mmCIF file of C-alpha atoms in Angstrom:
data_model
loop_
_atom_site.group_PDB
_atom_site.id
_atom_site.type_symbol
_atom_site.label_atom_id
_atom_site.label_comp_id
_atom_site.label_asym_id
_atom_site.label_seq_id
_atom_site.Cartn_x
_atom_site.Cartn_y
_atom_site.Cartn_z
ATOM 1 C CA MET A 288 82.893 161.396 56.797
ATOM 2 C CA LYS A 289 80.504 161.374 59.063
ATOM 3 C CA LYS A 290 80.435 161.174 62.491
ATOM 4 C CA LEU A 291 80.044 157.993 64.434
ATOM 5 C CA ALA A 292 76.834 158.695 66.805
ATOM 6 C CA LEU A 293 77.188 155.817 69.619
ATOM 7 C CA CYS A 294 75.276 156.011 73.086
ATOM 8 C CA LEU A 295 77.150 158.088 75.514
ATOM 9 C CA LEU A 296 80.382 156.400 74.062
ATOM 10 C CA SER A 297 81.887 160.223 74.520
ATOM 11 C CA VAL A 298 80.794 161.160 78.162
ATOM 12 C CA LEU A 299 83.380 160.520 79.741
ATOM 13 C CA MET A 300 85.880 161.386 77.360
ATOM 14 C CA ILE A 301 84.063 164.399 77.058
ATOM 15 C CA LEU A 302 83.959 165.363 81.115
ATOM 16 C CA SER A 303 87.876 164.397 80.895
ATOM 17 C CA LEU A 304 88.927 166.363 78.064
ATOM 18 C CA GLY A 305 86.492 169.659 79.503
ATOM 19 C CA ALA A 306 87.506 169.234 83.077
ATOM 20 C CA CYS A 307 91.813 168.662 81.456
ATOM 21 C CA SER A 308 90.490 171.982 79.485
ATOM 22 C CA LYS A 309 89.379 173.991 82.155
ATOM 23 C CA LYS A 310 92.044 173.064 84.406
ATOM 24 C CA GLU A 311 95.180 174.077 82.090
ATOM 25 C CA ASN A 312 92.616 176.466 80.983
ATOM 26 C CA LYS A 313 95.425 180.605 80.690
ATOM 27 C CA SER A 314 93.133 183.196 80.433
ATOM 28 C CA ASP A 315 95.887 185.503 81.339
ATOM 29 C CA PHE A 316 97.653 183.604 78.448
ATOM 30 C CA ASP A 317 99.219 185.299 75.754
ATOM 31 C CA PRO A 318 99.334 184.461 71.915
ATOM 32 C CA ILE A 319 100.557 187.244 70.214
ATOM 33 C CA ALA A 320 103.495 186.841 72.481
ATOM 34 C CA GLU A 321 103.846 182.462 71.941
ATOM 35 C CA PHE A 322 102.784 182.812 68.271
ATOM 36 C CA GLY A 323 102.339 185.402 66.941
ATOM 37 C CA SER A 324 98.394 185.623 67.113
ATOM 38 C CA ASP A 325 95.321 185.075 68.768
ATOM 39 C CA THR A 326 93.516 183.234 65.462
ATOM 40 C CA LEU A 327 93.379 180.297 64.016
ATOM 41 C CA ASN A 328 92.648 179.274 60.845
ATOM 42 C CA VAL A 329 91.381 175.447 60.049
ATOM 43 C CA PHE A 330 90.141 174.006 56.963
ATOM 44 C CA ASN A 331 88.467 170.645 57.536
ATOM 45 C CA TRP A 332 86.362 167.244 56.144
ATOM 46 C CA GLY A 333 82.719 167.578 57.485
ATOM 47 C CA GLU A 334 81.842 166.731 60.015
ATOM 48 C CA TYR A 335 85.594 165.815 61.362
ATOM 49 C CA ILE A 336 85.924 166.923 64.481
ATOM 50 C CA GLY A 337 85.596 166.117 67.984
ATOM 51 C CA GLU A 338 83.028 167.880 69.987
ATOM 52 C CA GLU A 339 85.078 169.333 72.446
ATOM 53 C CA THR A 340 88.236 170.230 70.741
ATOM 54 C CA GLN A 341 88.308 173.471 69.128
ATOM 55 C CA LYS A 342 86.476 174.859 72.196
ATOM 56 C CA ALA A 343 89.353 173.075 74.353
ATOM 57 C CA PHE A 344 92.158 173.889 72.152
ATOM 58 C CA GLU A 345 90.371 177.260 72.402
ATOM 59 C CA GLU A 346 90.641 177.788 76.273
ATOM 60 C CA LYS A 347 93.569 176.307 76.855
ATOM 61 C CA TYR A 348 95.634 179.283 73.923
ATOM 62 C CA ASN A 349 93.071 181.624 74.244
ATOM 63 C CA VAL A 350 92.684 182.094 71.016
ATOM 64 C CA LYS A 351 90.070 181.948 68.082
ATOM 65 C CA VAL A 352 89.754 179.433 65.677
ATOM 66 C CA ASN A 353 87.501 179.899 62.567
ATOM 67 C CA TYR A 354 86.703 176.187 61.630
ATOM 68 C CA LYS A 355 85.499 175.927 57.823
ATOM 69 C CA MET A 356 84.115 172.024 55.981
ATOM 70 C CA PHE A 357 84.697 170.705 52.772
ATOM 71 C CA ASP A 358 83.161 167.768 50.975
ATOM 72 C CA SER A 359 86.076 166.071 48.965
ATOM 73 C CA ASN A 360 90.461 167.143 48.376
ATOM 74 C CA GLU A 361 89.202 168.620 45.369
ATOM 75 C CA GLU A 362 86.462 171.168 46.680
ATOM 76 C CA MET A 363 89.960 171.810 48.996
ATOM 77 C CA TYR A 364 91.967 171.805 46.947
ATOM 78 C CA THR A 365 89.846 174.829 44.677
ATOM 79 C CA SER A 366 89.382 177.309 47.758
ATOM 80 C CA MET A 367 94.089 176.813 47.785
ATOM 81 C CA ILE A 368 94.308 177.596 44.093
ATOM 82 C CA MET A 369 91.386 180.451 43.552
ATOM 83 C CA GLY A 370 93.418 182.565 47.089
ATOM 84 C CA ASP A 371 91.120 181.368 49.690
ATOM 85 C CA SER A 372 94.506 181.539 53.088
ATOM 86 C CA TYR A 373 94.236 178.486 55.850
ATOM 87 C CA ASP A 374 96.571 177.942 58.559
ATOM 88 C CA VAL A 375 95.884 173.837 59.064
ATOM 89 C CA ILE A 376 94.186 171.955 56.083
ATOM 90 C CA TYR A 377 93.166 168.257 56.506
ATOM 91 C CA PRO A 378 93.554 166.977 52.635
ATOM 92 C CA SER A 379 93.624 162.535 51.748
ATOM 93 C CA ASP A 380 97.603 160.750 50.727
ATOM 94 C CA TYR A 381 96.903 161.268 47.293
ATOM 95 C CA MET A 382 96.219 164.672 47.716
ATOM 96 C CA VAL A 383 98.531 165.716 49.771
ATOM 97 C CA GLU A 384 101.163 164.269 47.549
ATOM 98 C CA ARG A 385 99.945 166.384 45.026
ATOM 99 C CA LEU A 386 100.663 169.937 47.589
ATOM 100 C CA ILE A 387 103.872 168.818 47.491
ATOM 101 C CA LYS A 388 104.972 168.153 44.210
ATOM 102 C CA GLU A 389 102.646 172.256 43.912
ATOM 103 C CA GLY A 390 104.523 173.472 46.598
ATOM 104 C CA ARG A 391 101.423 174.096 48.033
ATOM 105 C CA ILE A 392 102.119 172.992 51.067
ATOM 106 C CA GLN A 393 105.066 174.008 53.468
ATOM 107 C CA LYS A 394 107.532 171.725 55.858
ATOM 108 C CA LEU A 395 106.782 171.251 59.235
ATOM 109 C CA ASP A 396 109.232 172.454 62.306
ATOM 110 C CA THR A 397 108.635 169.117 64.266
ATOM 111 C CA SER A 398 110.620 170.503 66.592
ATOM 112 C CA LEU A 399 107.985 172.523 67.739
ATOM 113 C CA ILE A 400 104.837 168.422 67.316
ATOM 114 C CA THR A 401 106.738 166.831 70.393
ATOM 115 C CA ASN A 402 103.928 164.155 70.493
ATOM 116 C CA ILE A 403 105.141 163.223 67.260
ATOM 117 C CA ASP A 404 106.509 159.933 68.562
ATOM 118 C CA LYS A 405 102.413 159.463 69.343
ATOM 119 C CA ILE A 406 101.420 158.739 65.518
ATOM 120 C CA ALA A 407 100.584 155.412 65.149
ATOM 121 C CA ASP A 408 102.842 152.589 64.165
ATOM 122 C CA GLY A 409 100.320 151.787 60.514
ATOM 123 C CA LEU A 410 101.057 154.854 59.604
ATOM 124 C CA ALA A 411 105.587 155.314 60.838
ATOM 125 C CA SER A 412 105.928 155.745 56.682
ATOM 126 C CA PRO A 413 103.045 157.008 55.121
ATOM 127 C CA ASP A 414 104.265 156.939 50.685
ATOM 128 C CA TYR A 415 102.960 160.072 50.241
ATOM 129 C CA ASP A 416 105.832 161.880 53.072
ATOM 130 C CA PRO A 417 107.410 159.024 54.575
ATOM 131 C CA ALA A 418 109.846 161.218 57.003
ATOM 132 C CA HIS A 419 106.513 163.223 57.567
ATOM 133 C CA GLU A 420 108.319 166.655 56.947
ATOM 134 C CA TYR A 421 105.314 167.858 55.110
ATOM 135 C CA SER A 422 102.305 165.906 57.738
ATOM 136 C CA ILE A 423 101.253 164.753 60.176
ATOM 137 C CA PRO A 424 98.172 161.317 60.202
ATOM 138 C CA TYR A 425 94.561 161.563 61.549
ATOM 139 C CA PHE A 426 92.419 159.681 60.193
ATOM 140 C CA GLN A 427 93.060 156.367 58.879
ATOM 141 C CA GLY A 428 91.070 152.881 56.842
ATOM 142 C CA SER A 429 90.324 151.184 53.653
ATOM 143 C CA VAL A 430 88.139 150.356 51.646
ATOM 144 C CA GLY A 431 85.842 146.666 52.378
ATOM 145 C CA ILE A 432 82.951 145.097 52.095
ATOM 146 C CA ALA A 433 80.219 145.427 54.333
ATOM 147 C CA TYR A 434 77.967 142.185 54.676
ATOM 148 C CA ASN A 435 75.077 140.535 55.932
ATOM 149 C CA LYS A 436 75.690 137.749 57.904
ATOM 150 C CA ASN A 437 72.497 135.737 57.933
ATOM 151 C CA MET A 438 73.340 135.837 54.181
ATOM 152 C CA VAL A 439 77.151 135.689 53.150
ATOM 153 C CA THR A 440 78.791 133.575 54.762
ATOM 154 C CA ILE A 441 82.715 135.066 55.823
ATOM 155 C CA GLU A 442 83.479 131.141 53.638
ATOM 156 C CA GLU A 443 82.335 132.780 50.585
ATOM 157 C CA LEU A 444 84.201 136.438 51.011
ATOM 158 C CA GLU A 445 87.080 134.307 50.948
ATOM 159 C CA ALA A 446 86.377 131.912 48.307
ATOM 160 C CA GLU A 447 85.295 135.095 45.675
ATOM 161 C CA GLY A 448 87.154 138.394 47.366
ATOM 162 C CA TRP A 449 85.546 141.407 45.475
ATOM 163 C CA ASN A 450 84.453 139.134 42.342
ATOM 164 C CA ILE A 451 81.140 137.987 44.562
ATOM 165 C CA LEU A 452 79.776 141.927 43.109
ATOM 166 C CA VAL A 453 79.752 140.385 40.034
ATOM 167 C CA ASN A 454 77.853 136.484 41.978
ATOM 168 C CA PRO A 455 75.189 136.240 39.861
ATOM 169 C CA LYS A 456 73.254 134.809 43.719
ATOM 170 C CA TYR A 457 73.049 138.550 44.944
ATOM 171 C CA LYS A 458 71.843 139.763 42.761
ATOM 172 C CA GLY A 459 70.100 142.926 43.616
ATOM 173 C CA GLN A 460 71.398 142.984 46.451
ATOM 174 C CA ILE A 461 74.222 144.537 46.393
ATOM 175 C CA PHE A 462 75.145 148.181 47.216
ATOM 176 C CA VAL A 463 77.688 150.529 45.772
ATOM 177 C CA TYR A 464 78.997 154.378 46.279
ATOM 178 C CA ASP A 465 78.749 156.414 43.701
ATOM 179 C CA ALA A 466 81.926 156.988 42.899
ATOM 180 C CA ASP A 467 84.844 156.363 40.443
ATOM 181 C CA ARG A 468 87.335 155.332 41.808
ATOM 182 C CA ASP A 469 85.521 153.609 44.496
ATOM 183 C CA ASN A 470 84.772 150.433 42.505
ATOM 184 C CA PHE A 471 87.033 150.671 39.579
ATOM 185 C CA MET A 472 89.363 149.951 42.873
ATOM 186 C CA PRO A 473 87.548 146.296 43.727
ATOM 187 C CA ALA A 474 87.555 145.306 38.874
ATOM 188 C CA PHE A 475 91.435 146.888 39.265
ATOM 189 C CA LYS A 476 92.198 144.505 42.138
ATOM 190 C CA ALA A 477 89.271 141.733 41.042
ATOM 191 C CA LEU A 478 90.874 141.150 38.270
ATOM 192 C CA GLY A 479 94.828 141.173 39.692
ATOM 193 C CA TYR A 480 95.859 145.057 38.513
ATOM 194 C CA SER A 481 97.067 147.499 40.436
ATOM 195 C CA MET A 482 94.566 150.645 41.777
ATOM 196 C CA ASN A 483 96.745 152.678 40.390
ATOM 197 C CA THR A 484 97.752 151.218 36.536
ATOM 198 C CA THR A 485 98.111 153.291 33.574
ATOM 199 C CA ASP A 486 97.498 150.518 31.007
ATOM 200 C CA GLU A 487 94.995 150.921 28.752
ATOM 201 C CA ALA A 488 94.526 146.876 28.452
ATOM 202 C CA GLU A 489 93.964 146.449 31.851
ATOM 203 C CA ILE A 490 91.759 149.362 32.324
ATOM 204 C CA GLU A 491 89.369 148.586 29.555
ATOM 205 C CA ALA A 492 89.280 145.105 31.364
ATOM 206 C CA ALA A 493 88.591 146.937 34.494
ATOM 207 C CA TYR A 494 85.803 148.717 32.521
ATOM 208 C CA GLN A 495 83.984 145.083 30.893
ATOM 209 C CA TRP A 496 84.367 143.774 34.871
ATOM 210 C CA LEU A 497 81.984 147.014 36.296
ATOM 211 C CA LEU A 498 79.625 147.125 33.124
ATOM 212 C CA ASN A 499 78.571 143.293 33.492
ATOM 213 C CA GLN A 500 78.291 143.994 36.957
ATOM 214 C CA ALA A 501 75.710 147.163 35.889
ATOM 215 C CA LYS A 502 73.931 144.992 33.235
ATOM 216 C CA THR A 503 73.899 141.930 35.642
ATOM 217 C CA MET A 504 73.742 142.427 38.646
ATOM 218 C CA GLU A 505 70.978 145.697 39.178
ATOM 219 C CA PRO A 506 73.588 147.338 41.826
ATOM 220 C CA ALA A 507 72.589 149.853 43.719
ATOM 221 C CA TYR A 508 74.462 153.296 44.312
ATOM 222 C CA GLY A 509 74.942 156.236 46.028
ATOM 223 C CA THR A 510 76.316 157.779 49.393
ATOM 224 C CA ASP A 511 75.844 157.777 53.072
ATOM 225 C CA GLU A 512 72.832 156.793 52.623
ATOM 226 C CA ILE A 513 74.615 152.927 52.632
ATOM 227 C CA ASN A 514 74.410 153.114 56.548
ATOM 228 C CA ASP A 515 70.945 152.873 56.702
ATOM 229 C CA ASP A 516 70.172 150.875 54.291
ATOM 230 C CA MET A 517 72.943 147.814 55.589
ATOM 231 C CA ILE A 518 71.970 148.454 59.311
ATOM 232 C CA ASN A 519 68.204 147.948 57.895
ATOM 233 C CA GLY A 520 69.191 144.435 56.339
ATOM 234 C CA ASN A 521 68.255 145.886 52.891
ATOM 235 C CA TYR A 522 71.999 144.484 51.727
ATOM 236 C CA ALA A 523 73.473 141.547 51.699
ATOM 237 C CA LEU A 524 77.121 143.194 50.734
ATOM 238 C CA ALA A 525 78.334 146.694 49.926
ATOM 239 C CA ILE A 526 81.330 148.851 49.890
ATOM 240 C CA CYS A 527 82.147 150.798 52.163
ATOM 241 C CA TYR A 528 84.982 152.595 54.342
ATOM 242 C CA SER A 529 85.718 151.502 57.268
ATOM 243 C CA GLY A 530 84.797 154.226 59.606
ATOM 244 C CA ALA A 531 81.401 154.338 58.262
ATOM 245 C CA ALA A 532 81.082 150.024 58.921
ATOM 246 C CA SER A 533 82.901 150.911 62.130
ATOM 247 C CA TYR A 534 79.278 152.618 62.982
ATOM 248 C CA ILE A 535 77.090 149.822 60.758
ATOM 249 C CA ILE A 536 78.184 146.756 63.019
ATOM 250 C CA SER A 537 77.847 149.214 66.197
ATOM 251 C CA GLU A 538 74.332 149.453 65.952
ATOM 252 C CA ASN A 539 73.735 146.285 64.294
ATOM 253 C CA ASP A 540 76.357 142.740 65.384
ATOM 254 C CA GLU A 541 75.154 140.998 62.586
ATOM 255 C CA ILE A 542 77.289 143.244 59.718
ATOM 256 C CA GLY A 543 80.542 142.053 59.177
ATOM 257 C CA TYR A 544 83.552 143.510 57.261
ATOM 258 C CA TYR A 545 85.985 142.397 55.200
ATOM 259 C CA GLU A 546 89.317 143.228 53.087
ATOM 260 C CA PRO A 547 89.799 141.208 50.230
ATOM 261 C CA LYS A 548 92.603 139.180 50.314
ATOM 262 C CA GLN A 549 93.533 140.715 46.437
ATOM 263 C CA GLY A 550 94.482 144.251 48.328
ATOM 264 C CA THR A 551 91.974 146.698 48.893
ATOM 265 C CA ASN A 552 92.970 150.794 49.640
ATOM 266 C CA VAL A 553 94.207 152.147 52.106
ATOM 267 C CA TRP A 554 93.978 155.475 52.932
ATOM 268 C CA SER A 555 94.829 157.803 55.137
ATOM 269 C CA ASP A 556 94.143 161.806 56.198
ATOM 270 C CA ALA A 557 96.508 164.313 57.277
ATOM 271 C CA MET A 558 96.985 167.826 59.450
ATOM 272 C CA CYS A 559 98.908 170.361 56.600
ATOM 273 C CA ILE A 560 100.540 173.850 56.758
ATOM 274 C CA PRO A 561 99.753 175.799 53.643
ATOM 275 C CA THR A 562 102.595 177.600 52.157
ATOM 276 C CA ASP A 563 100.403 180.995 52.930
ATOM 277 C CA ALA A 564 100.373 180.050 55.825
ATOM 278 C CA LYS A 565 99.184 183.158 57.918
ATOM 279 C CA ASN A 566 98.894 181.637 61.533
ATOM 280 C CA VAL A 567 102.076 179.343 61.165
ATOM 281 C CA LYS A 568 103.634 178.717 65.182
ATOM 282 C CA LEU A 569 100.197 178.858 66.120
ATOM 283 C CA ALA A 570 99.478 176.056 62.911
ATOM 284 C CA HIS A 571 102.230 173.771 64.726
ATOM 285 C CA ALA A 572 100.483 174.436 68.248
ATOM 286 C CA TRP A 573 96.585 172.911 66.297
ATOM 287 C CA ILE A 574 98.840 169.668 64.636
ATOM 288 C CA ASN A 575 100.194 168.941 68.518
ATOM 289 C CA PHE A 576 97.416 169.500 70.449
ATOM 290 C CA ASN A 577 95.141 166.823 67.605
ATOM 291 C CA LEU A 578 98.155 164.056 68.741
ATOM 292 C CA GLU A 579 97.512 164.380 72.352
ATOM 293 C CA LYS A 580 95.529 160.986 73.403
ATOM 294 C CA GLU A 581 92.742 162.911 75.776
ATOM 295 C CA VAL A 582 91.839 164.410 72.004
ATOM 296 C CA ALA A 583 92.476 161.900 69.135
ATOM 297 C CA MET A 584 90.431 159.843 71.351
ATOM 298 C CA ASP A 585 87.724 162.486 72.156
ATOM 299 C CA ASN A 586 88.211 163.440 67.745
ATOM 300 C CA SER A 587 88.537 159.433 67.124
ATOM 301 C CA ILE A 588 85.459 158.689 69.063
ATOM 302 C CA TYR A 589 82.967 161.308 67.653
ATOM 303 C CA VAL A 590 83.914 160.427 64.058
ATOM 304 C CA GLY A 591 83.913 157.156 63.704
ATOM 305 C CA TYR A 592 87.249 156.647 61.953
ATOM 306 C CA THR A 593 90.872 155.156 62.818
ATOM 307 C CA SER A 594 93.240 157.397 65.521
ATOM 308 C CA GLY A 595 96.588 158.045 64.017
ATOM 309 C CA GLN A 596 97.811 158.116 67.037
ATOM 310 C CA LYS A 597 99.350 154.903 68.760
ATOM 311 C CA GLU A 598 98.472 155.789 71.875
ATOM 312 C CA ALA A 599 94.335 156.248 71.238
ATOM 313 C CA LEU A 600 94.567 154.229 68.916
ATOM 314 C CA ALA A 601 95.690 151.021 71.044
ATOM 315 C CA GLU A 602 92.908 151.887 73.824
ATOM 316 C CA LEU A 603 90.122 152.743 71.986
ATOM 317 C CA SER A 604 90.209 148.494 70.670
ATOM 318 C CA ALA A 605 91.606 147.172 73.317
ATOM 319 C CA GLU A 606 89.349 145.219 75.523
ATOM 320 C CA GLY A 607 87.207 146.873 76.872
ATOM 321 C CA GLY A 608 87.700 149.995 74.733
ATOM 322 C CA GLU A 609 84.998 151.574 72.919
ATOM 323 C CA PHE A 610 85.412 149.930 69.439
ATOM 324 C CA ASP A 611 86.158 146.743 71.027
ATOM 325 C CA GLY A 612 85.516 143.724 68.568
ATOM 326 C CA ILE A 613 84.472 146.050 65.673
ATOM 327 C CA GLU A 614 86.548 144.688 63.329
ATOM 328 C CA ALA A 615 86.492 147.840 60.488
ATOM 329 C CA TYR A 616 88.180 149.785 62.972
ATOM 330 C CA THR A 617 91.327 148.320 63.242
ATOM 331 C CA PRO A 618 91.840 148.135 59.578
ATOM 332 C CA ARG A 619 94.710 145.644 58.196
ATOM 333 C CA VAL A 620 98.961 147.316 58.359
ATOM 334 C CA GLY A 621 101.493 145.898 56.101
ATOM 335 C CA TYR A 622 99.848 144.440 53.148
ATOM 336 C CA GLU A 623 101.236 144.176 49.919
ATOM 337 C CA LEU A 624 98.912 143.787 48.332
ATOM 338 C CA ASP A 625 96.837 147.054 49.808
ATOM 339 C CA GLU A 626 97.731 150.185 48.274
ATOM 340 C CA GLU A 627 97.359 153.808 48.984
ATOM 341 C CA TYR A 628 96.588 156.094 45.790
ATOM 342 C CA HIS A 629 98.413 158.277 44.451
ATOM 343 C CA ASP A 630 98.052 161.875 42.194
ATOM 344 C CA ASP A 631 97.392 161.269 39.016
ATOM 345 C CA ASN A 632 94.265 163.575 38.046
ATOM 346 C CA VAL A 633 94.182 162.262 33.696
ATOM 347 C CA LEU A 634 93.633 158.454 34.937
ATOM 348 C CA LYS A 635 90.968 160.325 37.599
ATOM 349 C CA GLU A 636 89.834 162.001 35.068
ATOM 350 C CA LYS A 637 90.008 158.485 33.188
ATOM 351 C CA LEU A 638 87.914 157.103 34.892
ATOM 352 C CA ALA A 639 85.540 158.929 35.867
ATOM 353 C CA GLU A 640 84.626 159.584 32.029
ATOM 354 C CA LEU A 641 84.610 155.591 32.300
ATOM 355 C CA TRP A 642 82.711 155.856 35.763
ATOM 356 C CA VAL A 643 79.766 158.207 34.016
ATOM 357 C CA LYS A 644 79.351 155.244 31.306
ATOM 358 C CA VAL A 645 79.153 152.181 33.941
ATOM 359 C CA LYS A 646 76.184 153.543 35.805
ATOM 360 C CA ALA A 647 74.273 154.452 32.115
ATOM 361 C CA THR A 648 74.119 150.819 31.530
ATOM 362 C CA LYS A 649 72.591 150.177 34.787
ATOM 363 C CA GLY A 650 69.713 147.308 34.108
ATOM 364 C CA GLU A 651 70.441 147.008 30.442
#
């Protein structure tokens, strides 16, 4: 997850948030009396928060936030099971599902989250926690195809969907994330299967689809370098997270973003409180603070991912908003063939094993 470096986008927001923080700064506020603590331990993705959010919260409540970052859900999970203690964590959808099943996160006291009605409509009832008993959405997005409009037409994309990634016309011109799920998902969807399938025949078919791509298409495998590569016109097509696509499009308006009609992965990251959290009341205050419109806008502008707060989402995507005209910022909602990942570690390990084999066959 990377920030969206848009020139001067957040100047007014930062000034507004900073002014608000100073105005409301309660230097004589007693956090011990109010929350029972003056320290909060937060564990979040790298570069996944607004520039002013932590400082504004600390000033408003006269507290200290210890902020630590992780690179993957699995890294966060391992840290938790090894005994590290946090007050707020930011797992993705399938990981929230696992943490609920294992009893590692606690039910929220929604009486302390007065902004809970500000959750974006598309996240009102996520599969992993329909009633928001354990989690509050933070960011949302999808996986789609970033494409160079000078090389690929929207008509081709609409006709082929994910299968355009095996069209010989684009041999040597496609970039895909070096990640098992982000490659098996397009293969499953291209074949008409669920990305959560456990059917062995369907998994094998998707594996063969990816083997064919590796052997015939000369795909490039990588991670964050896709941003610069697409901006600079180095590839025609790329599997791309919607937030990354927002940044790419902001830098090069010749790039578009397409979500195939065969369906895709829609995802969300959420704020949760671990069962062993030491500062529970203060953790609720942090979650509620991040649901305030101005805070949510600052977070979204800096990071570039779609806000889970409906007022921020509406303003940022509206005409004249920071993400006006950037289709990747508003991924589709409610499409019947789109799916969230579910917690299935057996399937994940199987796909990881097969993905290693796919990469080993590239160019054979």
